[in-house]
mmCIF file of C-alpha atoms in Angstrom:
data_model
loop_
_atom_site.group_PDB
_atom_site.id
_atom_site.type_symbol
_atom_site.label_atom_id
_atom_site.label_comp_id
_atom_site.label_asym_id
_atom_site.label_seq_id
_atom_site.Cartn_x
_atom_site.Cartn_y
_atom_site.Cartn_z
ATOM 1 C CA GLY A 1 75.956 82.575 -5.852
ATOM 2 C CA GLN A 2 76.821 79.852 -3.401
ATOM 3 C CA GLN A 3 77.474 76.438 -4.852
ATOM 4 C CA VAL A 4 77.498 73.025 -3.219
ATOM 5 C CA MET A 5 79.424 70.473 -5.234
ATOM 6 C CA GLN A 6 79.508 66.732 -4.769
ATOM 7 C CA ILE A 7 81.898 64.155 -6.118
ATOM 8 C CA PRO A 8 81.780 61.637 -7.543
ATOM 9 C CA GLN A 9 78.566 61.904 -9.519
ATOM 10 C CA TYR A 10 78.311 58.122 -9.798
ATOM 11 C CA GLN A 11 79.984 55.273 -7.959
ATOM 12 C CA HIS A 12 79.817 51.544 -8.555
ATOM 13 C CA VAL A 13 81.192 49.356 -5.779
ATOM 14 C CA GLN A 14 81.252 45.651 -5.098
ATOM 15 C CA GLU A 15 79.079 44.625 -2.174
ATOM 16 C CA GLY A 16 81.233 44.684 0.933
ATOM 17 C CA GLU A 17 83.535 47.434 -0.326
ATOM 18 C CA ASP A 18 83.669 50.868 1.248
ATOM 19 C CA PHE A 19 82.214 54.013 -0.327
ATOM 20 C CA THR A 20 82.882 57.712 0.188
ATOM 21 C CA THR A 21 81.195 60.801 -1.228
ATOM 22 C CA TYR A 22 82.543 64.312 -0.816
ATOM 23 C CA CYS A 23 80.757 67.629 -0.567
ATOM 24 C CA ASN A 24 82.373 71.036 -1.062
ATOM 25 C CA SER A 25 80.873 74.478 -0.609
ATOM 26 C CA SER A 26 82.123 77.726 -2.112
ATOM 27 C CA THR A 27 81.332 79.457 1.188
ATOM 28 C CA THR A 28 81.428 78.610 4.883
ATOM 29 C CA LEU A 29 78.364 76.720 6.047
ATOM 30 C CA SER A 30 76.594 77.102 9.375
ATOM 31 C CA ASN A 31 75.617 73.462 9.107
ATOM 32 C CA ILE A 32 75.500 70.651 6.596
ATOM 33 C CA GLN A 33 72.795 68.068 6.112
ATOM 34 C CA TRP A 34 72.890 64.695 4.403
ATOM 35 C CA TYR A 35 69.942 63.036 2.706
ATOM 36 C CA LYS A 36 69.457 59.662 1.035
ATOM 37 C CA GLN A 37 67.092 59.010 -1.842
ATOM 38 C CA ARG A 38 66.320 55.420 -2.770
ATOM 39 C CA PRO A 39 65.540 54.701 -6.439
ATOM 40 C CA GLY A 40 61.997 55.862 -7.112
ATOM 41 C CA GLY A 41 61.742 57.387 -3.643
ATOM 42 C CA HIS A 42 62.101 60.773 -2.046
ATOM 43 C CA PRO A 43 65.012 62.362 -0.155
ATOM 44 C CA VAL A 44 65.130 61.293 3.475
ATOM 45 C CA PHE A 45 67.090 63.182 6.090
ATOM 46 C CA LEU A 46 70.054 61.295 7.525
ATOM 47 C CA ILE A 47 71.981 63.699 9.731
ATOM 48 C CA GLN A 48 72.990 67.289 10.380
ATOM 49 C CA LEU A 49 76.490 68.443 11.332
ATOM 50 C CA VAL A 50 77.016 71.807 12.960
ATOM 51 C CA LYS A 51 80.422 72.011 14.620
ATOM 52 C CA SER A 52 83.777 72.462 12.924
ATOM 53 C CA GLY A 53 85.547 69.113 12.658
ATOM 54 C CA GLU A 54 82.473 67.230 13.839
ATOM 55 C CA VAL A 55 82.304 63.481 13.240
ATOM 56 C CA LYS A 56 79.105 61.490 13.656
ATOM 57 C CA LYS A 57 78.402 57.815 13.107
ATOM 58 C CA GLN A 58 75.257 55.931 12.265
ATOM 59 C CA LYS A 59 76.072 52.219 12.230
ATOM 60 C CA ARG A 60 78.201 51.764 9.077
ATOM 61 C CA LEU A 61 77.888 55.437 8.042
ATOM 62 C CA THR A 62 80.441 58.031 9.158
ATOM 63 C CA PHE A 63 79.847 61.731 8.539
ATOM 64 C CA GLN A 64 82.506 64.415 8.835
ATOM 65 C CA PHE A 65 82.363 68.201 8.754
ATOM 66 C CA GLY A 66 85.573 69.950 7.772
ATOM 67 C CA GLU A 67 87.514 72.221 10.100
ATOM 68 C CA ALA A 68 86.791 75.218 7.859
ATOM 69 C CA LYS A 69 83.110 74.207 7.599
ATOM 70 C CA LYS A 70 83.330 74.267 3.804
ATOM 71 C CA ASN A 71 83.462 70.547 3.134
ATOM 72 C CA SER A 72 81.985 67.318 4.345
ATOM 73 C CA SER A 73 82.139 63.610 3.623
ATOM 74 C CA LEU A 74 80.006 60.538 4.018
ATOM 75 C CA HIS A 75 81.761 57.191 4.320
ATOM 76 C CA ILE A 76 79.985 53.846 4.233
ATOM 77 C CA THR A 77 81.876 50.824 5.513
ATOM 78 C CA ALA A 78 81.222 47.414 3.969
ATOM 79 C CA THR A 79 78.394 48.447 1.661
ATOM 80 C CA GLN A 80 75.222 46.394 1.444
ATOM 81 C CA THR A 81 72.550 46.273 -1.239
ATOM 82 C CA THR A 82 70.309 48.373 1.002
ATOM 83 C CA ASP A 83 72.776 51.256 0.628
ATOM 84 C CA VAL A 84 71.809 51.741 -3.023
ATOM 85 C CA GLY A 85 70.553 55.225 -3.775
ATOM 86 C CA THR A 86 71.591 58.814 -4.237
ATOM 87 C CA TYR A 87 73.237 60.669 -1.379
ATOM 88 C CA PHE A 88 72.784 64.445 -1.223
ATOM 89 C CA CYS A 89 74.495 67.015 0.917
ATOM 90 C CA ALA A 90 72.797 70.344 1.563
ATOM 91 C CA GLY A 91 73.740 73.544 3.312
ATOM 92 C CA PRO A 92 72.150 76.954 3.955
ATOM 93 C CA ASN A 93 73.324 80.008 2.065
ATOM 94 C CA ARG A 94 73.558 83.498 3.556
ATOM 95 C CA ASP A 95 69.803 83.921 3.175
ATOM 96 C CA ASP A 96 69.197 80.671 5.056
ATOM 97 C CA LYS A 97 68.008 78.983 1.880
ATOM 98 C CA ILE A 98 69.054 75.344 1.671
ATOM 99 C CA ILE A 99 71.222 74.555 -1.349
ATOM 100 C CA PHE A 100 71.412 70.894 -2.389
ATOM 101 C CA GLY A 101 74.352 69.290 -4.126
ATOM 102 C CA LYS A 102 73.705 67.263 -7.289
ATOM 103 C CA GLY A 103 74.134 64.042 -5.340
ATOM 104 C CA THR A 104 76.245 60.916 -5.657
ATOM 105 C CA ARG A 105 74.485 57.898 -7.071
ATOM 106 C CA LEU A 106 75.676 54.683 -5.475
ATOM 107 C CA HIS A 107 75.234 51.371 -7.249
ATOM 108 C CA ILE A 108 76.136 48.103 -5.557
ATOM 109 C CA LEU A 109 77.393 45.180 -7.601
ATOM 110 C CA PRO A 110 76.386 41.841 -6.033
ATOM 111 C CA ASP B 1 52.291 61.259 11.814
ATOM 112 C CA ALA B 2 51.193 61.034 8.194
ATOM 113 C CA GLY B 3 54.174 62.945 6.923
ATOM 114 C CA VAL B 4 54.024 65.304 3.973
ATOM 115 C CA ILE B 5 51.189 64.361 1.645
ATOM 116 C CA GLN B 6 51.261 65.084 -2.068
ATOM 117 C CA SER B 7 48.682 64.525 -4.760
ATOM 118 C CA PRO B 8 48.427 63.295 -7.363
ATOM 119 C CA ARG B 9 51.301 60.810 -7.213
ATOM 120 C CA HIS B 10 51.388 60.531 -10.985
ATOM 121 C CA GLU B 11 50.110 62.885 -13.655
ATOM 122 C CA VAL B 12 50.135 62.464 -17.417
ATOM 123 C CA THR B 13 48.860 65.368 -19.436
ATOM 124 C CA GLU B 14 49.103 66.900 -22.853
ATOM 125 C CA MET B 15 51.069 69.977 -23.743
ATOM 126 C CA GLY B 16 49.066 73.138 -23.146
ATOM 127 C CA GLN B 17 46.958 71.725 -20.330
ATOM 128 C CA GLU B 18 46.890 73.171 -16.834
ATOM 129 C CA VAL B 19 48.471 71.064 -14.112
ATOM 130 C CA THR B 20 47.863 71.538 -10.385
ATOM 131 C CA LEU B 21 49.987 69.774 -7.802
ATOM 132 C CA ARG B 22 48.908 69.696 -4.172
ATOM 133 C CA CYS B 23 50.733 69.422 -0.891
ATOM 134 C CA LYS B 24 49.766 69.063 2.748
ATOM 135 C CA PRO B 25 52.738 69.739 5.026
ATOM 136 C CA ILE B 26 53.326 68.121 8.393
ATOM 137 C CA SER B 27 51.070 69.723 10.990
ATOM 138 C CA GLY B 28 52.842 72.420 12.954
ATOM 139 C CA HIS B 29 55.614 72.969 10.414
ATOM 140 C CA ASN B 30 56.177 76.604 9.505
ATOM 141 C CA SER B 31 58.101 76.285 6.256
ATOM 142 C CA LEU B 32 57.087 74.673 2.987
ATOM 143 C CA PHE B 33 59.270 74.067 -0.055
ATOM 144 C CA TRP B 34 58.576 73.053 -3.647
ATOM 145 C CA TYR B 35 61.341 71.263 -5.571
ATOM 146 C CA ARG B 36 61.688 69.903 -9.077
ATOM 147 C CA GLN B 37 63.964 66.963 -9.797
ATOM 148 C CA THR B 38 65.265 65.885 -13.192
ATOM 149 C CA MET B 39 68.210 63.777 -14.278
ATOM 150 C CA MET B 40 69.836 66.730 -15.993
ATOM 151 C CA ARG B 41 69.388 69.441 -13.371
ATOM 152 C CA GLY B 42 69.111 67.478 -10.143
ATOM 153 C CA LEU B 43 67.060 68.811 -7.244
ATOM 154 C CA GLU B 44 66.042 72.431 -7.803
ATOM 155 C CA LEU B 45 64.301 74.625 -5.243
ATOM 156 C CA LEU B 46 61.409 76.402 -6.959
ATOM 157 C CA ILE B 47 59.854 78.395 -4.114
ATOM 158 C CA TYR B 48 59.503 78.320 -0.372
ATOM 159 C CA PHE B 49 57.031 79.719 2.118
ATOM 160 C CA ASN B 50 57.459 80.742 5.738
ATOM 161 C CA ASN B 51 54.233 80.964 7.726
ATOM 162 C CA ASN B 52 52.252 80.812 4.465
ATOM 163 C CA VAL B 53 54.136 83.775 2.952
ATOM 164 C CA PRO B 54 56.270 83.241 -0.187
ATOM 165 C CA ILE B 55 59.828 84.161 0.737
ATOM 166 C CA ASP B 56 61.897 83.250 -2.299
ATOM 167 C CA ASP B 57 60.486 82.375 -5.696
ATOM 168 C CA SER B 58 63.702 82.961 -7.629
ATOM 169 C CA GLY B 59 63.761 79.303 -8.610
ATOM 170 C CA MET B 60 60.413 79.411 -10.399
ATOM 171 C CA PRO B 61 61.326 78.809 -14.052
ATOM 172 C CA GLU B 62 58.946 81.246 -15.701
ATOM 173 C CA ASP B 63 55.539 82.854 -15.498
ATOM 174 C CA ARG B 64 53.821 79.610 -16.391
ATOM 175 C CA PHE B 65 54.578 78.439 -12.852
ATOM 176 C CA SER B 66 52.731 79.763 -9.821
ATOM 177 C CA ALA B 67 52.435 78.609 -6.221
ATOM 178 C CA LYS B 68 50.066 79.467 -3.431
ATOM 179 C CA MET B 69 49.710 78.641 0.228
ATOM 180 C CA PRO B 70 46.257 79.811 1.334
ATOM 181 C CA ASN B 71 46.644 78.310 4.810
ATOM 182 C CA ALA B 72 49.131 76.449 6.973
ATOM 183 C CA SER B 73 47.936 73.031 5.859
ATOM 184 C CA PHE B 74 47.733 73.350 2.093
ATOM 185 C CA SER B 75 49.788 74.507 -0.869
ATOM 186 C CA THR B 76 49.477 74.229 -4.635
ATOM 187 C CA LEU B 77 51.918 74.458 -7.507
ATOM 188 C CA LYS B 78 50.298 75.245 -10.818
ATOM 189 C CA ILE B 79 51.717 75.047 -14.333
ATOM 190 C CA GLN B 80 49.714 76.772 -17.049
ATOM 191 C CA PRO B 81 50.200 76.006 -19.862
ATOM 192 C CA SER B 82 52.303 72.894 -19.396
ATOM 193 C CA GLU B 83 55.129 71.966 -21.772
ATOM 194 C CA PRO B 84 57.025 68.685 -22.328
ATOM 195 C CA ARG B 85 60.138 70.152 -20.688
ATOM 196 C CA ASP B 86 58.151 70.459 -17.447
ATOM 197 C CA SER B 87 58.211 66.668 -17.138
ATOM 198 C CA ALA B 88 59.904 65.906 -13.828
ATOM 199 C CA VAL B 89 59.289 64.759 -10.282
ATOM 200 C CA TYR B 90 57.954 67.570 -8.112
ATOM 201 C CA PHE B 91 58.581 67.291 -4.396
ATOM 202 C CA CYS B 92 57.026 69.220 -1.583
ATOM 203 C CA ALA B 93 58.900 69.412 1.722
ATOM 204 C CA SER B 94 58.164 70.997 5.071
ATOM 205 C CA SER B 95 60.330 72.099 7.962
ATOM 206 C CA PRO B 96 59.514 72.835 11.595
ATOM 207 C CA LEU B 97 61.064 76.284 11.864
ATOM 208 C CA SER B 98 60.987 79.425 9.787
ATOM 209 C CA THR B 99 64.577 79.206 8.634
ATOM 210 C CA GLY B 100 66.246 77.232 5.896
ATOM 211 C CA ARG B 101 68.628 75.621 8.334
ATOM 212 C CA GLU B 102 66.398 72.932 9.695
ATOM 213 C CA THR B 103 65.762 69.419 8.512
ATOM 214 C CA GLN B 104 63.360 69.141 5.627
ATOM 215 C CA TYR B 105 60.786 66.368 5.408
ATOM 216 C CA PHE B 106 59.971 65.435 1.848
ATOM 217 C CA GLY B 107 56.716 64.135 0.473
ATOM 218 C CA PRO B 108 56.595 61.177 -1.927
ATOM 219 C CA GLY B 109 56.567 63.441 -4.963
ATOM 220 C CA THR B 110 54.372 63.877 -8.019
ATOM 221 C CA ARG B 111 55.703 62.325 -11.209
ATOM 222 C CA LEU B 112 54.609 64.592 -14.045
ATOM 223 C CA LEU B 113 54.766 63.638 -17.695
ATOM 224 C CA VAL B 114 53.735 66.209 -20.269
ATOM 225 C CA LEU B 115 53.230 64.752 -23.730
#
């Protein structure tokens, strides 16, 4: 079946450094969604990308959707302690069922 | 808006007991999802409903798990009998449209510990 893979699984960065997580699908996606889950919290929707090659920004966060619509990335510039959490990508399979990646857990070192 | 409401927020029970988790989706949303999250397996989709009808329950681990959605504003996930390996955080999420492509709004989760 379709798989959505994320790397890295864990990332420790110094506060102020940049961070990037990558998402790869075994099949072409009609869209990709990104969610953030704070420690002890629940996943919260961040953004959805639909178009091939699409780039969207939310303040220090930059989201990209690959030209082939099989991969995506989330880049955070100058991380802050509030960025701590797990970042998930998710995409629909052929049956329109959302498949979540395993997530990338970001830890910020002060 | 109150968002997705789940109860209880925490549940501690003994092996063999029945556990019932409850969810109230956002009013007007047509899709409802139940997830289980553990460190080992991540976020797993257990079952989802469109317009109160179960569409895909292939993620339900075994017959001990059952889910119902008697109306548009209420759903339950039941585990009977519970086992220690069922310990996890169970999330309910709802979505506005009847496809899996739309944004999902997660509830706060129920943290289940089976002793």
